[in-house]
mmCIF file of C-alpha atoms and ligand atoms in Angstrom:
data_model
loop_
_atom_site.group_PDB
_atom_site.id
_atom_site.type_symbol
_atom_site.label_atom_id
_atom_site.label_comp_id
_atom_site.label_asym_id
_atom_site.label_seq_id
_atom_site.Cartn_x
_atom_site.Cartn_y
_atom_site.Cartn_z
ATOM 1 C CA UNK A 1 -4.139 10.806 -19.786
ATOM 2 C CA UNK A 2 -1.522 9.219 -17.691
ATOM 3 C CA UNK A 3 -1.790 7.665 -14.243
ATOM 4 C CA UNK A 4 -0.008 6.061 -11.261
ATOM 5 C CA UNK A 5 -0.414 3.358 -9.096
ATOM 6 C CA UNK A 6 0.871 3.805 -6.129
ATOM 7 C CA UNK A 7 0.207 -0.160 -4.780
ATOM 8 C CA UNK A 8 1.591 -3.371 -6.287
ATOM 9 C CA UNK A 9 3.187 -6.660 -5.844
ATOM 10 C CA UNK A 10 4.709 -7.767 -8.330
ATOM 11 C CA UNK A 11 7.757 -11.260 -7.142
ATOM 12 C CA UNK A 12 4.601 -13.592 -7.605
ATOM 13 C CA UNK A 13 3.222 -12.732 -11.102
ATOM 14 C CA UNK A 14 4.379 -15.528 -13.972
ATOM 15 C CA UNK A 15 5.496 -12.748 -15.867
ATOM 16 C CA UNK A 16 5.588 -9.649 -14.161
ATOM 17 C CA UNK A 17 7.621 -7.908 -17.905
ATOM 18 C CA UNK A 18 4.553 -8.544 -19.842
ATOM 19 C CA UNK A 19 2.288 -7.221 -16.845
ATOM 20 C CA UNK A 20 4.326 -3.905 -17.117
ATOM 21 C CA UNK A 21 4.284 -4.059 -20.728
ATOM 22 C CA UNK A 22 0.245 -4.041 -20.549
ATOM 23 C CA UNK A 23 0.518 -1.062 -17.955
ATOM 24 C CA UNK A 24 2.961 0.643 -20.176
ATOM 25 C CA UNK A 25 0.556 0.519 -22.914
ATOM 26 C CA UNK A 26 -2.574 1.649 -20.666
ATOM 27 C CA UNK A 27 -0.885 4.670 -19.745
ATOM 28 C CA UNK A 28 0.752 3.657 -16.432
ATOM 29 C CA UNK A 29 3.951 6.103 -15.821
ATOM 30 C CA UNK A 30 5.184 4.485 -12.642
ATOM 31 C CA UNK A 31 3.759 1.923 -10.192
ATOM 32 C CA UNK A 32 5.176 1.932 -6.331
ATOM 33 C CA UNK A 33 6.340 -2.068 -5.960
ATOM 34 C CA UNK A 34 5.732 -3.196 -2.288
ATOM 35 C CA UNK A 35 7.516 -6.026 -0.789
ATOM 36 C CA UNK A 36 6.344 -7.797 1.778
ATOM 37 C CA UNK A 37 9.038 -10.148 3.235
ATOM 38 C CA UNK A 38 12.799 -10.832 2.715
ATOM 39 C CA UNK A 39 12.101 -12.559 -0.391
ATOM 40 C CA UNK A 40 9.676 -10.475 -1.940
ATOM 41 C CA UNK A 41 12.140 -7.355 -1.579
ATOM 42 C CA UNK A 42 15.272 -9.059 -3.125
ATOM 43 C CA UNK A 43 12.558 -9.849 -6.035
ATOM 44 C CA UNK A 44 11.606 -6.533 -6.585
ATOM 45 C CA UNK A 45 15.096 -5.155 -6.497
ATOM 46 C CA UNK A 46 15.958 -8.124 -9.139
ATOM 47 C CA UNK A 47 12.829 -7.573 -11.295
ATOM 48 C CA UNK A 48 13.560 -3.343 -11.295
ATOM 49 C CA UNK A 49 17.009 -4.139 -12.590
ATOM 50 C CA UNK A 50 15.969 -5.776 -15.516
ATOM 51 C CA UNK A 51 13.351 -3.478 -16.255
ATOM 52 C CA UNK A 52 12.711 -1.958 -19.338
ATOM 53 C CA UNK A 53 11.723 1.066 -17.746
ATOM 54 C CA UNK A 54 8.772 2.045 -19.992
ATOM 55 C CA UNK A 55 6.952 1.872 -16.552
ATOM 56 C CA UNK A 56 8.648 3.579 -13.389
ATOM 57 C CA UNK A 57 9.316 1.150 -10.779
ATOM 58 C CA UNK A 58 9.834 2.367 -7.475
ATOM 59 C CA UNK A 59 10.423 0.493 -4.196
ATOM 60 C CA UNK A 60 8.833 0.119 -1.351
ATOM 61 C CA UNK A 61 11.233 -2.346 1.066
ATOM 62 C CA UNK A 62 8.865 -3.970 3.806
ATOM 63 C CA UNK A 63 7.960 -6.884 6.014
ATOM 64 C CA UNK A 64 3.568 -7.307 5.795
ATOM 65 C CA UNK A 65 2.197 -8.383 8.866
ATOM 66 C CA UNK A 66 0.878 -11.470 7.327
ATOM 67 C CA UNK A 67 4.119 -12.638 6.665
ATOM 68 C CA UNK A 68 5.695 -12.691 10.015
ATOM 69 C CA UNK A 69 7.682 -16.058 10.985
ATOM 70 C CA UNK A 70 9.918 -15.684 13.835
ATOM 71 C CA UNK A 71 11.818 -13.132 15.236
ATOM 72 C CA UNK A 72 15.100 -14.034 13.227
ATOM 73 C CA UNK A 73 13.177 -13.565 10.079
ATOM 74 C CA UNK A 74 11.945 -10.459 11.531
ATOM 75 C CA UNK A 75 15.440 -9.046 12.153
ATOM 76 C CA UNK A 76 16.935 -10.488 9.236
ATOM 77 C CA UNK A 77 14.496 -8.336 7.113
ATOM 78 C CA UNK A 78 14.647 -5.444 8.669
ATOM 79 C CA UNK A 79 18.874 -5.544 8.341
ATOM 80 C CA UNK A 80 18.383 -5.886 4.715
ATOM 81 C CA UNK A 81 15.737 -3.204 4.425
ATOM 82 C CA UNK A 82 18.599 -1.071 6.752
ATOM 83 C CA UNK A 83 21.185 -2.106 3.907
ATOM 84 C CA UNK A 84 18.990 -1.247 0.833
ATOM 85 C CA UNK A 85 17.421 1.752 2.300
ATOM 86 C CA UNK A 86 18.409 3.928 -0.572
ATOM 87 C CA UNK A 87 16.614 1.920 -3.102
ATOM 88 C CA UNK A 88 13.571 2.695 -1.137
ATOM 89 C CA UNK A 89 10.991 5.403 -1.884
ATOM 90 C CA UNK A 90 9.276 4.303 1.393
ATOM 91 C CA UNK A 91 8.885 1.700 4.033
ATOM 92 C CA UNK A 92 5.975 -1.234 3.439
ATOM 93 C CA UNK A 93 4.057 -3.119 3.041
ATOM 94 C CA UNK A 94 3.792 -2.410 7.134
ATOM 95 C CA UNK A 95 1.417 -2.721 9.826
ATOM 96 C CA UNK A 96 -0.907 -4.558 11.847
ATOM 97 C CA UNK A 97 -3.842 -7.357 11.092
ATOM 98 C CA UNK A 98 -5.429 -8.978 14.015
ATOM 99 C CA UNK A 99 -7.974 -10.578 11.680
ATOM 100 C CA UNK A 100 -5.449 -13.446 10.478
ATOM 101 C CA UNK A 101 -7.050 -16.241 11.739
ATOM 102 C CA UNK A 102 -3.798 -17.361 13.273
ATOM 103 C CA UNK A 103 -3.616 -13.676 15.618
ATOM 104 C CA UNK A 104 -6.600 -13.099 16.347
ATOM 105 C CA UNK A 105 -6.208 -14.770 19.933
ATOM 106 C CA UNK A 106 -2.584 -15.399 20.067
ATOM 107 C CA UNK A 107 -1.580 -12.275 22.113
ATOM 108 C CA UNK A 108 2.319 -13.523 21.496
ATOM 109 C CA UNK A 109 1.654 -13.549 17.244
ATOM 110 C CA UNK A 110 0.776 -9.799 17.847
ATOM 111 C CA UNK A 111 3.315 -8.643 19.836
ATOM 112 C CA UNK A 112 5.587 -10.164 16.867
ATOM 113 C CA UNK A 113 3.731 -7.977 14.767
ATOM 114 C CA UNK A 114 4.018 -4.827 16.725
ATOM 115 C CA UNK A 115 7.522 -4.798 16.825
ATOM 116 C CA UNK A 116 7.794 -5.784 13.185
ATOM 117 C CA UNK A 117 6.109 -2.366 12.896
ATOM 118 C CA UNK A 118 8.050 -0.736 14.956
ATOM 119 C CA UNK A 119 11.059 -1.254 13.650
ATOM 120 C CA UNK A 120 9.952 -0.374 10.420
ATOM 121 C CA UNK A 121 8.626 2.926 11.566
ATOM 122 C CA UNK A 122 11.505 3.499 13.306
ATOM 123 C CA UNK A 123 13.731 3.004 9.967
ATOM 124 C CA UNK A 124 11.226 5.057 8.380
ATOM 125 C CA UNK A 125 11.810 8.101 10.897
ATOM 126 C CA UNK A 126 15.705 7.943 10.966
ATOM 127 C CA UNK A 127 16.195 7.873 7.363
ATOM 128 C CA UNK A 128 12.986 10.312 6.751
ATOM 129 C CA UNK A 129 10.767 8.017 4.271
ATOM 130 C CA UNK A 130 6.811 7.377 4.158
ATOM 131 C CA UNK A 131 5.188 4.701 5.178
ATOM 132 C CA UNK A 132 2.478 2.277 3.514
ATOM 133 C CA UNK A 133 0.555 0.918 6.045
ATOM 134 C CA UNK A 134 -1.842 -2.095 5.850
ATOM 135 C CA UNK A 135 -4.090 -2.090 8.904
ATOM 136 C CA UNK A 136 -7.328 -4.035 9.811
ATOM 137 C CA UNK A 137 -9.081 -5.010 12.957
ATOM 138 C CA UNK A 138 -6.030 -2.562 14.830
ATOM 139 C CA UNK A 139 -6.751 0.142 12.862
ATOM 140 C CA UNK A 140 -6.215 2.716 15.899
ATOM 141 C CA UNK A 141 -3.082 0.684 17.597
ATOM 142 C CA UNK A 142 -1.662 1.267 14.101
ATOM 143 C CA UNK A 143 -2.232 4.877 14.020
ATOM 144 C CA UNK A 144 -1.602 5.435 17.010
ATOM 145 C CA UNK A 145 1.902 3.597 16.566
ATOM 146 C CA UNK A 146 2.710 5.657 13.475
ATOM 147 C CA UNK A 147 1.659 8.633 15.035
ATOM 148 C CA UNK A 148 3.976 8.104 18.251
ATOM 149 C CA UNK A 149 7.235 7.462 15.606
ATOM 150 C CA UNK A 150 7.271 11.029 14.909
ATOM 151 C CA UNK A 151 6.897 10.246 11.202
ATOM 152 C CA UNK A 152 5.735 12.808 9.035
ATOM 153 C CA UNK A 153 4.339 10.842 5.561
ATOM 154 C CA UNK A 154 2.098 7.639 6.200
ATOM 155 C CA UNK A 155 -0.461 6.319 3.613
ATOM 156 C CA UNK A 156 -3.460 3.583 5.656
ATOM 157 C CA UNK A 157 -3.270 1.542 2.354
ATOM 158 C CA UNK A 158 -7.313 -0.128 1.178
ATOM 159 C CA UNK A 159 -8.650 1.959 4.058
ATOM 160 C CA UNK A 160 -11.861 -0.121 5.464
ATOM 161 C CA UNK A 161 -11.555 0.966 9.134
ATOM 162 C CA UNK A 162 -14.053 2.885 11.363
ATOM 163 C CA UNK A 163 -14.927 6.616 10.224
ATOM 164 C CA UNK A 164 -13.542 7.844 13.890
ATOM 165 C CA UNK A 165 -9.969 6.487 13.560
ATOM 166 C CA UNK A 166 -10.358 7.680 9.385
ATOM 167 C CA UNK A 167 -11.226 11.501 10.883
ATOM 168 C CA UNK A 168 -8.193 10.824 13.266
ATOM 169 C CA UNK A 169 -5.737 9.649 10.092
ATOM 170 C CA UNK A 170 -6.471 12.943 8.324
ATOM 171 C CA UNK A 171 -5.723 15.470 11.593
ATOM 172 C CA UNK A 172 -3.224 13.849 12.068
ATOM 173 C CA UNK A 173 -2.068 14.481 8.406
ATOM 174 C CA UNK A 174 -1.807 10.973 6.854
ATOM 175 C CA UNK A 175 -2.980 9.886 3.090
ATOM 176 C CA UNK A 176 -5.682 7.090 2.337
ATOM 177 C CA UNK A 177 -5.413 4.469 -0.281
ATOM 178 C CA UNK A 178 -8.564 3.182 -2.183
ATOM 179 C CA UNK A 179 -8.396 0.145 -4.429
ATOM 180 C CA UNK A 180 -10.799 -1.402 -6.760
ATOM 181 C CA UNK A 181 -12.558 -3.016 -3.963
ATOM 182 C CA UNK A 182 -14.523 0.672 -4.779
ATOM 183 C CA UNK A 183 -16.276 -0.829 -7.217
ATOM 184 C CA UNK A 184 -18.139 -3.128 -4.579
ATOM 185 C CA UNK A 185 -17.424 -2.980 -1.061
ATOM 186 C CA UNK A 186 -19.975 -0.269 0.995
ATOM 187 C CA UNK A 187 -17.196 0.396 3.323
ATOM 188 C CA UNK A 188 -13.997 1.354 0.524
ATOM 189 C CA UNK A 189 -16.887 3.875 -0.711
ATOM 190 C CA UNK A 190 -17.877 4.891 2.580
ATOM 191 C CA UNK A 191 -13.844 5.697 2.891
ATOM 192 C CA UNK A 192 -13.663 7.555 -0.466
ATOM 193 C CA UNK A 193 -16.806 9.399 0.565
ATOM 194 C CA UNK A 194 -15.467 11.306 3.676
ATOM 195 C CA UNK A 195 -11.603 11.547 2.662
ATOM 196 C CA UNK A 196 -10.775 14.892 0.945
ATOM 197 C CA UNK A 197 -9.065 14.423 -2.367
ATOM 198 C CA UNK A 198 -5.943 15.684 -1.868
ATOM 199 C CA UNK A 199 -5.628 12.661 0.406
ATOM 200 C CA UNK A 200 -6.432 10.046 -1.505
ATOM 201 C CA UNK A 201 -3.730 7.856 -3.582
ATOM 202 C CA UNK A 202 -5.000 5.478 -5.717
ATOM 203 C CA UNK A 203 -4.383 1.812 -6.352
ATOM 204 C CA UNK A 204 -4.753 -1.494 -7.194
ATOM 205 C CA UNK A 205 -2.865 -3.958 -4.690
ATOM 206 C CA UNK A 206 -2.206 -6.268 -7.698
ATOM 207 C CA UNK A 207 -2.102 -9.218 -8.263
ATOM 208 C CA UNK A 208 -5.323 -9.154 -6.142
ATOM 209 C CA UNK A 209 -8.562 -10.916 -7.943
ATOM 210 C CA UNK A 210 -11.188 -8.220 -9.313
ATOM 211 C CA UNK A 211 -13.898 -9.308 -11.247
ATOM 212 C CA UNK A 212 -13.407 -10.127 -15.219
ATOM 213 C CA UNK A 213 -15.302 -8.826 -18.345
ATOM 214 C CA UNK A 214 -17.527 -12.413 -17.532
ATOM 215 C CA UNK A 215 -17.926 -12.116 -14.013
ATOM 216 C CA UNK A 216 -15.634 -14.080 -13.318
ATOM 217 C CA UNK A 217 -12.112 -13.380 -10.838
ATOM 218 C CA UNK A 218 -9.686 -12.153 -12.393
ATOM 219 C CA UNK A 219 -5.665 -11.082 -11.361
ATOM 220 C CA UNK A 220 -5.455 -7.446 -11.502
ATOM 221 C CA UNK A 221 -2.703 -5.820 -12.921
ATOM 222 C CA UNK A 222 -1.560 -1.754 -12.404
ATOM 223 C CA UNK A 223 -3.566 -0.844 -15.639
ATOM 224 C CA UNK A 224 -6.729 -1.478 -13.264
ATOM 225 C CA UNK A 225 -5.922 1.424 -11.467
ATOM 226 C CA UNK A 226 -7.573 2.957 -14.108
ATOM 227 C CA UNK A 227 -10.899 0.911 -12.648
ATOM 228 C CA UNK A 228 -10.233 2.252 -8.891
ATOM 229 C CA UNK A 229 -10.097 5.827 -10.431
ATOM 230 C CA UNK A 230 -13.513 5.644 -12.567
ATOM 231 C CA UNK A 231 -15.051 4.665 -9.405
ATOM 232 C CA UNK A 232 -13.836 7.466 -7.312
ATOM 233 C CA UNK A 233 -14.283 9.939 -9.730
ATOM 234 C CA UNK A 234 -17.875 8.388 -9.796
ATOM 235 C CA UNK A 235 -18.444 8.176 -6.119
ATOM 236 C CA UNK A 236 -17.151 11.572 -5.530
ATOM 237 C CA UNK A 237 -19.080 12.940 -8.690
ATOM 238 C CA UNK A 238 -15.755 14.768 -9.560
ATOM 239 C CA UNK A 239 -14.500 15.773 -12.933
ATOM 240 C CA UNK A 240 -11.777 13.125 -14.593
ATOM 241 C CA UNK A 241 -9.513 15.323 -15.922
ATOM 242 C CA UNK A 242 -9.312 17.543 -13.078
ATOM 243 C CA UNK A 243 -9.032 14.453 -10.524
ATOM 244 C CA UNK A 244 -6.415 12.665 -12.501
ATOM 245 C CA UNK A 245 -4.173 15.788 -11.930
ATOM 246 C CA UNK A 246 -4.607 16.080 -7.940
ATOM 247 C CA UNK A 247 -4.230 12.252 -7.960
ATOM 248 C CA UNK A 248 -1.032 12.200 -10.080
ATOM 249 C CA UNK A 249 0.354 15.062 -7.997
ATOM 250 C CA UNK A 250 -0.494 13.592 -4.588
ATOM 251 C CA UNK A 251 1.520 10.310 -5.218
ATOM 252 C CA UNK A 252 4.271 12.569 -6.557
ATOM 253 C CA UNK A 253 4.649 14.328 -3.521
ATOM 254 C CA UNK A 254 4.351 11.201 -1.055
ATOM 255 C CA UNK A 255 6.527 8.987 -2.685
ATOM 256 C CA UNK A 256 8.989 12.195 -3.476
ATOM 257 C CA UNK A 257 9.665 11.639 -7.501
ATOM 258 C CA UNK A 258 11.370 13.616 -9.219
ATOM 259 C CA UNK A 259 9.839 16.617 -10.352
ATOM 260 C CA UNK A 260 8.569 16.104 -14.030
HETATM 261 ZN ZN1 ZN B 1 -0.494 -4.812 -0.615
#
């Protein structure tokens, strides 16, 4: 059994070769490698090249909403995104967080954020590529922003949002992502509850902490996606096997790789 993950970072890990080895080895195929700033995406492009491509890397070029500076940064990204837009499978890491301690009353840090959305839902439209959204505490601005760019492919990435604006993502014909936050959080299962699965991708956000064979915290790496997709199969009392192959098929078809 073989098995994507459709949700990593990978410019911060000490050695993100070995990581991919270990993925490689788990029976990861392909991983979808978000960046989330300028700096992040030239990484990723960097790290791809030197690949040894026992793991498909594909790109996702974005600017996160957590890592907003100014509005030169903000531009500055998004021309470089423009000018590597055919490395790209799909726009992200994109979206809005009003929870960042920092936004959450600063009506100024999210208007920066809105049109460092916009602009990437806007390249997204005119060159026809999803988008990977990260959204909490504006859960509906952000759909309601993706849904007004005309785009046709958006994914709500570690959906934890309100069951209303969930039923609204899925007329509206968006994906959800679940991570292994399944394994604990009431309102990731709640998510993976009501979504159908032929909407779900799954995931693991690494390097993100999940718990270790101790108990202890532990950097995750994209052979935990393995961990997110036990759960769900649990939570949804669904076969493996037969899972596995809607799941494998859905990120196919999102991301658009090449037919097997
Ligand atoms: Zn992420």
């Amino acid at each position: 059994m073989t098995i994507i993950d459709t949700h990593v970072h990978l410019y911060d890990l000490p050695d993100p070769l070995a990581v991919l080895r270990q993925a490689a080895d788990g029976g990861v195929t392909d991983v979808v490698a978000l960046g989330v700033d300028l700096a992040s995406n030239i990484k990723h492009l960097e790290l791809r090249g030197r690949a040894d491509g026992s793991v498909g890397i594909h790109l996702a070029l974005g600017l996160h909403p957590g890592n907003i500076t100014s509005r030169e940064d903000t531009a500055a990204c998004l021309r470089y995104i423009r000018e590597n837009i055919g490395q790209a499978v799909a726009i992200g890491e994109a979206g809005l967080d009003f929870w960042y301690k920092w936004v959450r009353r600063d009506e100024v840090k999210k208007q920066e954020q809105r049109e460092a959305f916009q602009g990437q839902l806007d390249l997204a439209a005119e060159f026809a590529l999803p988008v990977v959204i990260h959204a909490r505490g504006a859960w509906r601005e952000s759909l309601e922003m993706t849904r007004a760019s005309g785009i046709k492919k958006a994914v709500f990435h570690w959906y934890s949002g309100p069951l209303d604006v969930l039923q609204e993502i899925l007329a509206a014909g968006f994906l959800v992502s679940v991570s292994p936050a399944l394994e604990y959080s009431p309102d990731s299962r709640r998510t993976a509850e009501f979504v159908p699965l032929d909407r779900l991708l799954v995931e693991t956000d690494t390097p993100v902490m999940v718990n270790g064979p101790d108990g202890t915290r532990v950097s995750s790496g994209p052979k935990d996606v393995w961990r997110t997709f036990k759960a769900l199969c649990a939570i949804k009392k669904i076969a493996e096997p037969e899972a596995l192959q809607t799941l494998n098929t859905n990120a196919r078809a999102f991301f658009n790789f090449p037919v097997l």
